[in-house]
Amino acid sequence: MERISRPAVLTVLVATFVLGQIGFTRGEIYPFAPWDMFSRTPSIQETFRIRLHRLGERDFEPPQYLTEIPEFQEIMKNPINLVVIRKFGRAFVDGDASAGKLRPLMEESLGIQDAVYELVQVRYDVLVRYRTGEFSEAPLEIFEGSAAQP
Amino acid sequence: MSETPAGSSDSRPSPAELRWPWKNLYFPLREVIGELEPQWIRASTLVRLFYAFMIFQAVSSYNAWIILMERQEAQPLWPLFWTRFVPWEPAMFAIGLAFIFGAVAAALFPTNVIARLAAFLGMFLFESAKYSFGKISHNHHLIVGAALILIFLPRVVPAEDSRERSQRRYLEVFWAVQAYILLTYSMAGIAKLHGAVLDMLLDRRSLLSVEALASHIAHDYVSRGKSSALGMGEFIIANPWLGGPLFWGAVALEFFSFAIAWKPGLHRLWGMSLIGLHVGIGVAMEVWFRPVILMIGIFLLASPFAPAYRTFSFGLRDVPWLGPFLCGLWAEMRSQREKGSSKAAEVDHITVYLRPGWRFEAKIKALLSEPESAERFQILSMDGAEYRSLAESFPYLRTPQFMVVDSGRGESRQIRAGAEACLWALAHLRRSGWRNGFALLLIPNPLLELALARMSRSSPANDG
């Protein structure tokens, strides 16, 4: 071990940097993260939200965003769920095949397998939105959760 | 670089290291590794603490383990490619067991490479499973990375002849974990600067805007529909001018982190600053990296390489880029305040050794002999008996040097060599310390170090 310790740890350090930089553009190669959190300053944001029309037997009229429904507020505080929604929304808009795989994963993460929900694209300036609440929205598609389908 | 009397002959650069300057950038870490025995004892205790922390992580992951076994619809990361061929639930059961037993084995037998390998594999596979559902979070990356590096810890043998060598290798591996942790912060700093350039090119709000931090916090609050318990985030959004400088300071802290791996005098200060950064993020945005805070605590706050005693100015000089300037400014302030006092006399005890024939010898001599500084510096040749005596106590000095500074007395005594000695002496010129420091501010330290090292090697005086 003494003989290989130097080249081995040097290799790990170099791999951490090189694979991290590659992951910056091509997606993370676990466990070599690109460490790019907070790297882009938010200004005009285009993101995706989920609006519920029905959950089990319960109808939402008018439809409500998950963040507005008390039992979903804890779930929506988890940044992992936000990323999953964003990834699904982006894949759906781009017509990417991964949308089909991400959808059941998102439904399971959010606990909306038996819901009828709507994918909505929203656009806003973060500071304006925080201060005034203003944002624009564009409904994209209404889905039935895997357990809600007949 | 500061050195303590109990160095090791292993610190001499090999012919290959002299031929390839880049090797000097990493090994043999002359600035970091000093007294082998006490540093090794501290490092090996911290390694045991790290594996105890892994047990804590494994036990804390119990609920996640149960959920993992129940979950469906995984998109396995590459380390779990094999789960396509076996049922998910038993695979997750086995991985969870491997995690806890690996951590326990390494905590009990940290000198056993198989135990350390098991600890790494257990946590690596468990975390891979956790991140196989569409999102990789980064709370535990540092633990996995550290466990990977620590696999390569050598066994320190009691035999006299190879003990020093194996202790040095042990400390190098420990140092590599510190460097790894700090590198991830520098990568975060680089990513932010890269992002700032992109934002500016796209004519968007960027890192340079005073509203940058306010925007991040507002984005987080809007996305997650929440706010901070103490109202700090709301305060920054309402007063963006306060958040801007805070954010720039945080980016500088991250960007320069990797350089701190070579500055043991700043390990504790930098570690505390990084913890402060995480506490700030946590309070403002409710995003907590708790395991990361403990990792910084173990490997940087408790760094075995950090000197036990360090004056403020000696810590200041290590600050990347700004160090010589700040140090010069501090020296100037001290000289004004303590003129004539006994304390000033103690700091004024500075002996400078110069290698005859070094290309900057005459220039440095002239600068240090200015009327206001001459009384402070004693300039001696490296050919003299005084330097030979010094080199007896500090084995590192037996390797070719072009300039060495011996300053302070007693516990505050510091030996600096090479470019650092040059910068330090110039920054301590009494009359124009801060101005010289300001000029040096324009030159990145590592570049100056390399340039001076190259010059000194090409000097005929050093050929022998």
Coordinates of C-alpha atoms in Angstrom, one line a residue:
Chain A
M1 CA 0.0 0.0 0.0
E2 CA 2.9 2.3 0.8
R3 CA 4.2 2.0 -2.7
I4 CA 0.9 2.8 -4.4
S5 CA -0.5 5.4 -2.0
R6 CA 1.0 8.4 -3.8
P7 CA -0.2 7.6 -7.3
A8 CA -3.5 6.3 -6.0
V9 CA -4.5 9.5 -4.1
L10 CA -3.2 11.7 -6.8
T11 CA -5.4 9.8 -9.3
V12 CA -8.4 10.3 -7.1
L13 CA -7.7 14.1 -6.8
V14 CA -7.2 14.4 -10.6
A15 CA -10.4 12.3 -11.3
T16 CA -12.3 14.5 -8.8
F17 CA -11.5 17.6 -10.9
V18 CA -11.5 16.2 -14.4
L19 CA -14.6 14.0 -14.1
G20 CA -16.3 16.8 -12.2
Q21 CA -15.7 19.2 -15.0
I22 CA -17.0 16.6 -17.5
G23 CA -20.1 16.2 -15.4
F24 CA -20.6 19.9 -15.5
T25 CA -21.8 19.6 -19.1
R26 CA -22.7 15.9 -19.5
G27 CA -24.3 15.2 -16.1
E28 CA -22.7 14.0 -12.9
I29 CA -20.6 10.8 -13.0
Y30 CA -21.2 9.7 -9.4
P31 CA -19.4 10.1 -7.1
F32 CA -17.4 12.9 -8.9
A33 CA -19.8 15.8 -8.6
P34 CA -19.4 19.0 -10.7
W35 CA -20.1 21.1 -7.6
D36 CA -22.0 23.6 -9.6
M37 CA -24.7 24.5 -7.0
F38 CA -25.7 28.2 -7.1
S39 CA -23.4 28.7 -10.1
R40 CA -26.0 30.6 -12.2
T41 CA -27.7 33.6 -10.8
P42 CA -31.5 33.2 -11.0
S43 CA -33.2 36.0 -12.8
I44 CA -35.9 35.1 -15.4
Q45 CA -36.9 31.5 -14.6
E46 CA -38.7 29.0 -16.7
T47 CA -39.7 26.0 -14.6
F48 CA -42.5 23.5 -14.2
R49 CA -45.2 23.0 -11.6
I50 CA -47.8 20.4 -10.9
R51 CA -51.4 21.4 -10.6
L52 CA -53.9 18.9 -9.1
H53 CA -57.3 18.4 -10.6
R54 CA -58.2 15.3 -8.6
L55 CA -56.5 13.2 -5.9
G56 CA -58.2 9.9 -5.2
E57 CA -61.9 10.8 -4.7
R58 CA -61.1 14.4 -3.9
D59 CA -61.7 17.0 -6.6
F60 CA -59.9 20.3 -6.8
E61 CA -62.1 23.0 -8.3
P62 CA -60.3 25.2 -9.3
P63 CA -57.2 23.0 -9.7
Q64 CA -54.5 23.8 -7.1
Y65 CA -50.7 23.8 -7.3
L66 CA -49.1 21.2 -5.0
T67 CA -47.4 24.0 -3.0
E68 CA -50.8 25.4 -2.1
I69 CA -52.2 22.1 -0.7
P70 CA -51.3 21.6 3.0
E71 CA -50.5 17.9 2.8
F72 CA -48.0 18.4 0.0
Q73 CA -46.1 21.3 1.5
E74 CA -43.5 19.2 3.3
I75 CA -43.0 17.1 0.1
M76 CA -42.5 20.2 -1.9
K77 CA -39.8 21.5 0.5
N78 CA -37.6 18.6 -0.6
P79 CA -35.4 19.9 -3.4
I80 CA -35.1 16.4 -4.8
N81 CA -38.8 16.5 -5.7
L82 CA -38.4 19.9 -7.4
V83 CA -35.6 18.6 -9.5
V84 CA -37.6 15.5 -10.5
I85 CA -40.5 17.8 -11.6
R86 CA -38.2 20.0 -13.5
K87 CA -36.4 17.1 -15.3
F88 CA -39.8 15.6 -16.3
G89 CA -41.1 19.0 -17.5
R90 CA -38.0 19.7 -19.5
A91 CA -38.0 16.2 -21.0
F92 CA -41.7 16.5 -21.9
V93 CA -41.3 19.9 -23.6
D94 CA -38.2 18.7 -25.5
G95 CA -40.0 15.5 -26.6
D96 CA -37.3 13.5 -24.9
A97 CA -37.9 9.7 -24.4
S98 CA -36.7 10.0 -20.8
A99 CA -40.0 11.7 -20.0
G100 CA -41.7 8.3 -20.0
K101 CA -39.3 6.9 -17.4
L102 CA -39.3 10.0 -15.3
R103 CA -43.1 10.3 -15.0
P104 CA -43.8 7.2 -12.8
L105 CA -40.7 8.1 -10.8
M106 CA -42.0 11.6 -10.2
E107 CA -45.5 10.3 -9.4
E108 CA -44.0 8.0 -6.8
S109 CA -41.8 10.7 -5.3
L110 CA -44.7 13.1 -4.9
G111 CA -47.3 10.5 -4.0
I112 CA -49.7 11.4 -6.8
Q113 CA -50.0 7.9 -8.4
D114 CA -53.8 8.1 -8.0
A115 CA -54.2 11.7 -9.1
V116 CA -55.2 13.6 -12.2
Y117 CA -52.7 16.4 -12.5
E118 CA -51.6 19.0 -14.9
L119 CA -48.0 19.9 -16.0
V120 CA -47.7 23.7 -16.1
Q121 CA -44.8 25.7 -17.4
V122 CA -44.2 29.0 -15.5
R123 CA -42.0 32.0 -16.2
Y124 CA -41.0 34.7 -13.8
D125 CA -38.3 37.0 -12.4
V126 CA -37.4 35.5 -9.0
L127 CA -37.2 38.8 -7.2
V128 CA -40.4 40.2 -8.8
R129 CA -42.2 37.0 -8.1
Y130 CA -41.1 37.0 -4.5
R131 CA -41.9 40.6 -3.9
T132 CA -45.2 40.8 -5.9
G133 CA -46.2 37.3 -6.6
E134 CA -46.4 37.9 -10.3
F135 CA -45.7 35.1 -12.8
S136 CA -47.0 33.9 -16.2
E137 CA -48.1 30.3 -16.7
A138 CA -48.7 28.0 -19.7
P139 CA -50.6 24.7 -19.1
L140 CA -49.0 21.9 -21.1
E141 CA -50.8 18.6 -20.5
I142 CA -53.2 16.8 -18.2
F143 CA -52.0 13.4 -17.0
E144 CA -53.7 10.6 -15.1
G145 CA -51.5 9.0 -12.4
S146 CA -50.6 5.3 -13.0
A147 CA -53.0 4.2 -10.2
A148 CA -55.8 6.5 -11.4
Q149 CA -55.9 5.0 -14.9
P150 CA -58.8 2.7 -15.5
Chain B
M1 CA 7.2 27.8 4.6
S2 CA 7.7 27.1 8.3
E3 CA 9.6 24.2 9.5
T4 CA 10.1 22.6 12.9
P5 CA 13.4 21.1 14.0
A6 CA 12.3 17.5 13.9
G7 CA 12.0 17.1 10.1
S8 CA 13.0 14.1 8.1
S9 CA 15.7 13.3 5.6
D10 CA 12.9 12.0 3.4
S11 CA 11.9 15.6 2.7
R12 CA 14.8 16.1 0.3
P13 CA 13.6 16.3 -3.3
S14 CA 14.5 13.5 -5.5
P15 CA 16.4 14.2 -8.8
A16 CA 13.1 13.6 -10.6
E17 CA 11.4 16.2 -8.5
L18 CA 14.1 18.7 -9.3
R19 CA 13.7 18.0 -13.0
W20 CA 9.9 18.2 -13.0
P21 CA 8.8 21.2 -10.9
W22 CA 5.2 20.1 -10.9
K23 CA 6.1 17.2 -8.6
N24 CA 7.2 19.8 -6.0
L25 CA 3.7 21.2 -6.0
Y26 CA 2.3 18.0 -4.3
F27 CA 5.0 15.8 -2.8
P28 CA 6.7 15.8 -0.4
L29 CA 4.6 18.6 1.1
R30 CA 7.4 20.4 2.9
E31 CA 5.1 23.2 4.0
V32 CA 2.7 20.8 5.6
I33 CA 4.3 17.7 7.1
G34 CA 6.7 18.6 10.0
E35 CA 7.1 16.5 13.1
L36 CA 6.1 13.0 12.0
E37 CA 5.3 11.2 15.2
P38 CA 2.9 13.7 16.8
Q39 CA 1.2 14.5 13.5
W40 CA 0.8 10.8 12.7
I41 CA -0.7 10.2 16.2
R42 CA -3.2 13.0 15.7
A43 CA -4.0 11.9 12.1
S44 CA -4.6 8.2 13.1
T45 CA -6.9 9.3 15.9
L46 CA -8.9 11.4 13.4
V47 CA -9.1 8.4 11.0
R48 CA -10.7 6.4 13.8
L49 CA -13.1 9.3 14.5
F50 CA -14.0 9.3 10.8
Y51 CA -14.9 5.7 10.8
A52 CA -16.9 6.2 13.9
F53 CA -18.7 8.9 12.0
M54 CA -19.4 6.4 9.2
I55 CA -21.1 4.1 11.8
F56 CA -23.2 7.1 12.8
Q57 CA -24.1 7.7 9.2
A58 CA -25.0 4.1 8.6
V59 CA -27.2 4.0 11.7
S60 CA -28.8 7.3 10.7
S61 CA -29.7 5.8 7.3
Y62 CA -31.9 3.1 8.8
N63 CA -35.1 4.7 7.7
A64 CA -33.7 5.5 4.2
W65 CA -32.7 1.8 4.0
I66 CA -36.2 0.6 4.7
I67 CA -37.7 3.0 2.2
L68 CA -35.0 1.9 -0.4
M69 CA -36.1 -1.7 -0.1
E70 CA -39.7 -0.8 -0.6
R71 CA -39.2 1.7 -3.5
Q72 CA -39.8 0.8 -7.1
E73 CA -39.1 2.6 -10.4
A74 CA -35.4 3.0 -9.8
Q75 CA -33.1 4.3 -12.4
P76 CA -29.9 2.7 -11.1
L77 CA -26.7 4.7 -11.2
W78 CA -23.7 3.0 -12.9
P79 CA -22.3 1.3 -9.7
L80 CA -25.7 -0.6 -9.4
F81 CA -25.8 -1.9 -13.0
W82 CA -25.9 -5.4 -11.6
T83 CA -29.2 -4.8 -9.9
R84 CA -30.8 -5.4 -13.4
F85 CA -29.9 -9.1 -12.9
V86 CA -31.1 -9.6 -9.3
P87 CA -34.3 -8.6 -7.4
W88 CA -34.2 -5.1 -6.1
E89 CA -35.3 -5.7 -2.5
P90 CA -32.7 -8.4 -1.5
A91 CA -30.0 -6.3 -3.3
M92 CA -30.9 -3.3 -1.2
F93 CA -31.0 -5.4 2.0
A94 CA -27.5 -6.7 1.2
I95 CA -26.2 -3.2 0.5
G96 CA -27.6 -1.8 3.8
L97 CA -25.9 -4.6 5.7
A98 CA -22.6 -4.0 3.8
F99 CA -22.8 -0.3 4.8
I100 CA -23.2 -0.9 8.5
F101 CA -20.8 -3.9 8.7
G102 CA -18.2 -2.1 6.6
A103 CA -18.2 1.0 8.8
V104 CA -18.0 -1.1 12.0
A105 CA -15.1 -3.2 10.6
A106 CA -13.2 -0.1 9.6
A107 CA -13.8 1.6 13.0
L108 CA -12.6 -1.5 14.8
F109 CA -9.7 -2.2 12.5
P110 CA -8.7 1.1 10.8
T111 CA -5.2 -0.3 9.9
N112 CA -6.7 -3.1 7.9
V113 CA -7.1 -2.3 4.2
I114 CA -9.9 -4.9 3.7
A115 CA -11.9 -3.3 6.4
R116 CA -11.4 0.2 4.9
L117 CA -12.3 -1.1 1.4
A118 CA -15.5 -2.7 2.8
A119 CA -16.4 0.6 4.5
F120 CA -16.0 2.5 1.3
L121 CA -17.9 0.0 -0.9
G122 CA -20.7 -0.3 1.6
M123 CA -21.4 3.4 1.7
F124 CA -20.6 4.0 -2.0
L125 CA -23.2 1.4 -3.0
F126 CA -25.8 2.6 -0.5
E127 CA -25.5 6.2 -1.6
S128 CA -25.6 5.1 -5.2
A129 CA -28.9 3.4 -4.5
K130 CA -30.3 6.5 -2.7
Y131 CA -29.5 8.6 -5.7
S132 CA -31.0 6.1 -8.3
F133 CA -34.3 8.0 -8.3
G134 CA -33.7 10.9 -10.6
K135 CA -31.6 13.2 -8.4
I136 CA -28.2 13.1 -6.9
S137 CA -27.8 15.2 -3.7
H138 CA -24.4 16.1 -2.3
N139 CA -24.7 15.7 1.4
H140 CA -22.5 12.6 1.7
H141 CA -20.1 12.9 -1.3
L142 CA -17.3 14.1 0.9
I143 CA -17.6 11.0 3.2
V144 CA -17.6 8.7 0.2
G145 CA -14.6 10.5 -1.3
A146 CA -12.7 10.5 2.0
A147 CA -13.4 6.8 2.5
L148 CA -12.1 6.1 -1.0
I149 CA -8.8 8.0 -0.4
L150 CA -8.3 6.5 3.1
I151 CA -8.3 3.0 1.5
F152 CA -4.7 3.8 0.5
L153 CA -3.5 4.5 4.1
P154 CA -0.2 2.5 4.6
R155 CA 0.4 0.4 7.7
V156 CA 2.9 2.2 9.9
V157 CA 5.4 -0.3 11.0
P158 CA 7.3 -0.2 14.3
A159 CA 10.7 -1.0 12.7
E160 CA 13.0 2.0 13.0
D161 CA 14.3 2.0 9.5
S162 CA 11.0 2.3 7.6
R163 CA 8.8 3.9 10.3
E164 CA 9.5 7.5 9.3
R165 CA 8.8 6.7 5.6
S166 CA 5.5 4.9 6.3
Q167 CA 4.4 7.7 8.7
R168 CA 5.1 10.2 6.0
R169 CA 3.1 8.2 3.4
Y170 CA 0.3 7.9 6.0
L171 CA 0.2 11.7 6.5
E172 CA 0.3 12.3 2.8
V173 CA -2.9 10.2 2.4
F174 CA -4.5 12.1 5.2
W175 CA -3.5 15.3 3.6
A176 CA -5.0 14.1 0.3
V177 CA -8.4 13.9 2.1
Q178 CA -8.0 17.5 3.2
A179 CA -7.0 18.5 -0.3
Y180 CA -10.0 16.6 -1.7
I181 CA -12.4 18.4 0.6
L182 CA -10.9 21.8 -0.3
L183 CA -10.8 21.0 -4.0
T184 CA -14.5 20.5 -4.1
Y185 CA -15.0 24.0 -2.7
S186 CA -12.6 25.4 -5.3
M187 CA -14.6 23.6 -8.0
A188 CA -17.7 25.3 -6.6
G189 CA -15.9 28.6 -6.8
I190 CA -14.8 27.9 -10.4
A191 CA -18.3 26.9 -11.4
K192 CA -19.7 30.2 -10.0
L193 CA -17.2 32.3 -11.9
H194 CA -17.9 30.3 -15.0
G195 CA -21.6 30.8 -14.5
A196 CA -21.0 34.5 -14.0
V197 CA -19.3 34.8 -17.3
L198 CA -22.2 32.9 -19.0
D199 CA -24.8 35.1 -17.3
M200 CA -23.0 38.3 -18.4
L201 CA -22.7 37.1 -22.0
L202 CA -26.4 36.4 -22.0
D203 CA -27.1 39.9 -20.5
R204 CA -28.7 38.4 -17.4
R205 CA -28.4 39.2 -13.7
S206 CA -25.0 37.7 -12.7
L207 CA -22.8 37.1 -9.7
L208 CA -21.5 40.6 -10.0
S209 CA -24.9 42.1 -9.3
V210 CA -25.5 43.1 -5.7
E211 CA -28.8 41.3 -6.0
A212 CA -27.1 37.9 -6.7
L213 CA -27.5 36.5 -3.2
A214 CA -31.0 38.0 -2.8
S215 CA -32.0 36.3 -6.2
H216 CA -30.7 32.9 -5.0
I217 CA -32.7 33.1 -1.8
A218 CA -35.8 34.4 -3.5
H219 CA -35.6 31.6 -6.0
D220 CA -35.3 29.1 -3.2
Y221 CA -38.3 30.5 -1.4
V222 CA -40.4 30.7 -4.5
S223 CA -39.5 27.2 -5.6
R224 CA -40.1 25.5 -2.3
G225 CA -42.8 27.8 -1.0
K226 CA -41.0 28.5 2.3
S227 CA -39.0 31.0 4.2
S228 CA -36.2 31.1 6.8
A229 CA -37.2 30.6 10.5
L230 CA -35.0 33.5 11.7
G231 CA -35.9 35.8 8.8
M232 CA -32.3 36.3 7.7
G233 CA -33.2 35.4 4.0
E234 CA -36.0 37.9 4.0
F235 CA -33.7 40.5 5.4
I236 CA -31.2 40.0 2.7
I237 CA -33.9 40.1 0.0
A238 CA -35.1 43.4 1.4
N239 CA -31.5 44.7 1.6
P240 CA -29.6 43.3 -1.4
W241 CA -26.6 45.6 -0.9
L242 CA -25.8 43.5 2.2
G243 CA -26.1 40.2 0.4
G244 CA -23.9 41.1 -2.6
P245 CA -20.6 41.5 -0.7
L246 CA -21.4 38.5 1.5
F247 CA -21.8 36.4 -1.7
W248 CA -18.6 37.7 -3.2
G249 CA -16.7 36.9 -0.1
A250 CA -18.2 33.3 -0.1
V251 CA -17.1 32.8 -3.7
A252 CA -13.6 34.0 -2.9
L253 CA -13.5 31.7 0.1
E254 CA -14.5 28.8 -2.1
F255 CA -12.3 29.6 -5.0
F256 CA -9.1 29.8 -3.0
S257 CA -9.8 26.8 -0.8
F258 CA -7.6 24.3 -2.7
A259 CA -4.5 26.5 -2.1
I260 CA -5.2 26.2 1.6
A261 CA -4.3 22.5 1.5
W262 CA -0.7 23.7 1.3
K263 CA -1.1 26.3 4.1
P264 CA -1.4 24.4 7.4
G265 CA -1.4 27.7 9.2
L266 CA -4.8 28.4 7.7
H267 CA -6.4 25.0 8.0
R268 CA -8.4 25.9 11.2
L269 CA -9.4 29.4 10.1
W270 CA -10.5 28.2 6.6
G271 CA -12.3 25.2 8.1
M272 CA -14.2 27.5 10.5
S273 CA -15.0 29.9 7.6
L274 CA -16.4 27.1 5.5
I275 CA -18.5 25.9 8.4
G276 CA -19.7 29.5 8.7
L277 CA -20.6 29.5 5.1
H278 CA -22.7 26.4 5.6
V279 CA -24.3 27.9 8.7
G280 CA -25.1 31.0 6.7
I281 CA -26.7 29.0 3.8
G282 CA -28.6 26.9 6.4
V283 CA -30.0 29.9 8.3
A284 CA -30.9 31.9 5.1
M285 CA -32.1 29.1 2.9
E286 CA -32.8 26.2 5.2
V287 CA -30.4 24.0 3.1
W288 CA -28.3 22.2 5.6
F289 CA -25.2 20.2 4.9
R290 CA -24.7 18.8 8.3
P291 CA -22.4 15.8 7.5
V292 CA -20.2 18.2 5.5
I293 CA -19.8 20.4 8.6
L294 CA -18.6 17.5 10.6
M295 CA -16.2 16.4 7.8
I296 CA -14.7 19.9 7.8
G297 CA -14.5 19.7 11.6
I298 CA -12.6 16.4 11.6
F299 CA -10.2 17.1 8.7
L300 CA -9.6 20.9 8.8
L301 CA -10.6 22.3 12.2
A302 CA -8.7 19.4 13.9
S303 CA -6.0 19.3 11.2
P304 CA -2.9 17.5 12.5
F305 CA -0.8 19.8 10.4
A306 CA -2.1 23.1 11.9
P307 CA 0.6 24.6 14.1
A308 CA -0.3 24.7 17.8
Y309 CA 0.7 28.3 18.2
R310 CA 0.4 31.0 15.6
T311 CA 0.4 34.7 15.8
F312 CA -2.1 36.7 13.9
S313 CA 0.3 38.0 11.3
F314 CA 1.8 34.6 10.7
G315 CA -1.7 33.3 9.8
L316 CA -2.3 36.4 7.7
R317 CA 0.6 35.9 5.4
D318 CA -0.8 32.6 4.2
V319 CA -4.1 34.1 2.9
P320 CA -4.0 33.4 -0.8
W321 CA -3.2 36.3 -3.1
L322 CA -3.8 39.0 -0.5
G323 CA -1.4 37.5 2.0
P324 CA 1.8 39.5 1.4
F325 CA -0.2 42.7 1.1
L326 CA -2.1 42.1 4.3
C327 CA 1.0 40.9 6.1
G328 CA 2.9 44.0 5.0
L329 CA 0.0 46.2 6.1
W330 CA -0.1 44.5 9.5
A331 CA 3.7 44.9 9.9
E332 CA 3.4 48.6 9.1
M333 CA 0.6 49.0 11.7
R334 CA 2.5 47.1 14.3
S335 CA 5.7 49.1 13.7
Q336 CA 3.8 52.3 14.2
R337 CA 2.0 51.2 17.3
E338 CA 4.8 49.4 19.1
K339 CA 7.8 51.5 18.2
G340 CA 10.4 51.1 20.8
S341 CA 8.6 48.5 22.9
S342 CA 10.1 45.2 23.9
K343 CA 7.5 43.4 21.8
A344 CA 8.6 45.2 18.7
A345 CA 12.2 44.2 19.4
E346 CA 11.2 40.6 19.5
V347 CA 9.5 40.8 16.1
D348 CA 12.4 42.8 14.8
H349 CA 14.8 39.9 15.3
I350 CA 15.0 38.9 11.7
T351 CA 18.0 37.1 10.1
V352 CA 18.1 36.8 6.4
Y353 CA 20.3 34.2 4.7
L354 CA 21.1 34.7 1.0
R355 CA 22.8 32.3 -1.4
P356 CA 25.9 34.0 -2.8
G357 CA 25.5 34.4 -6.6
W358 CA 21.7 34.2 -6.6
R359 CA 20.5 36.6 -9.2
F360 CA 18.4 38.7 -6.8
E361 CA 21.0 38.7 -4.1
A362 CA 22.2 42.3 -4.7
K363 CA 18.6 43.6 -5.1
I364 CA 17.3 42.0 -2.0
K365 CA 20.4 43.2 0.0
A366 CA 19.8 46.7 -1.2
L367 CA 16.2 46.7 -0.3
L368 CA 16.8 45.3 3.2
S369 CA 19.6 47.7 3.8
E370 CA 17.5 50.8 3.4
P371 CA 18.1 53.2 6.3
E372 CA 14.7 52.5 7.9
S373 CA 15.1 48.7 7.7
A374 CA 18.8 48.0 8.1
E375 CA 18.6 47.9 11.9
R376 CA 15.8 45.3 11.7
F377 CA 17.4 42.8 9.3
Q378 CA 20.7 41.0 9.8
I379 CA 21.9 39.8 6.4
L380 CA 24.2 36.7 6.3
S381 CA 25.6 34.5 3.6
M382 CA 24.5 30.9 3.3
D383 CA 28.2 29.9 3.2
G384 CA 28.7 31.0 6.8
A385 CA 28.8 28.9 10.0
E386 CA 25.4 30.4 11.2
Y387 CA 23.5 28.9 8.3
R388 CA 25.2 25.5 8.6
S389 CA 24.2 25.5 12.2
L390 CA 20.6 26.4 11.3
A391 CA 20.5 23.7 8.7
E392 CA 21.6 21.2 11.3
S393 CA 18.4 21.9 13.3
F394 CA 16.1 22.2 10.2
P395 CA 16.9 19.3 7.8
Y396 CA 14.8 20.8 5.1
L397 CA 17.3 23.6 4.8
R398 CA 19.9 21.1 3.6
T399 CA 18.2 21.1 0.2
P400 CA 19.3 24.0 -2.1
Q401 CA 17.7 27.3 -1.0
F402 CA 18.2 30.8 -2.4
M403 CA 16.8 32.7 0.5
V404 CA 15.9 31.8 4.1
V405 CA 14.4 34.0 6.8
D406 CA 14.7 33.3 10.5
S407 CA 12.3 35.5 12.5
G408 CA 10.9 35.7 16.0
R409 CA 12.0 34.0 19.2
G410 CA 10.9 31.1 21.3
E411 CA 7.5 29.6 20.3
S412 CA 6.9 32.3 17.7
R413 CA 10.1 31.5 15.9
Q414 CA 9.5 30.8 12.2
I415 CA 11.8 29.7 9.4
R416 CA 10.8 30.6 5.9
A417 CA 12.5 29.5 2.8
G418 CA 12.4 30.2 -0.9
A419 CA 9.8 32.6 -2.5
E420 CA 7.9 32.8 0.7
A421 CA 10.9 34.1 2.6
C422 CA 11.4 36.6 -0.2
L423 CA 7.8 37.8 0.0
W424 CA 7.7 37.9 3.7
A425 CA 10.9 39.9 4.0
L426 CA 9.8 42.4 1.4
A427 CA 6.4 42.8 3.1
H428 CA 8.2 43.5 6.4
L429 CA 10.3 46.4 5.1
R430 CA 9.5 49.0 7.8
R431 CA 9.2 52.0 5.6
S432 CA 7.5 50.7 2.5
G433 CA 6.1 47.4 3.7
W434 CA 2.5 47.9 2.5
R435 CA 3.6 49.4 -0.8
N436 CA 5.8 46.4 -1.6
G437 CA 2.9 44.2 -0.5
F438 CA 0.6 46.0 -2.8
A439 CA 2.9 45.5 -5.7
L440 CA 3.2 41.8 -4.9
L441 CA -0.6 41.6 -4.8
L442 CA -0.5 41.8 -8.6
I443 CA 1.5 38.5 -8.9
P444 CA -0.2 35.3 -7.9
N445 CA 2.0 33.6 -5.3
P446 CA 2.2 30.2 -6.9
L447 CA 3.4 31.8 -10.2
L448 CA 6.0 33.8 -8.4
E449 CA 7.1 30.7 -6.4
L450 CA 7.5 28.7 -9.7
A451 CA 9.3 31.6 -11.4
L452 CA 11.7 32.1 -8.5
A453 CA 12.3 28.4 -8.1
R454 CA 13.1 28.1 -11.8
M455 CA 15.4 31.1 -11.6
S456 CA 17.2 29.7 -8.6
R457 CA 17.7 26.4 -10.3
S458 CA 19.1 27.9 -13.4
S459 CA 21.5 30.0 -11.3
P460 CA 25.1 28.8 -11.6
A461 CA 25.4 29.0 -7.8
N462 CA 22.9 26.2 -7.4
D463 CA 24.3 23.9 -10.0
G464 CA 26.4 22.1 -7.6

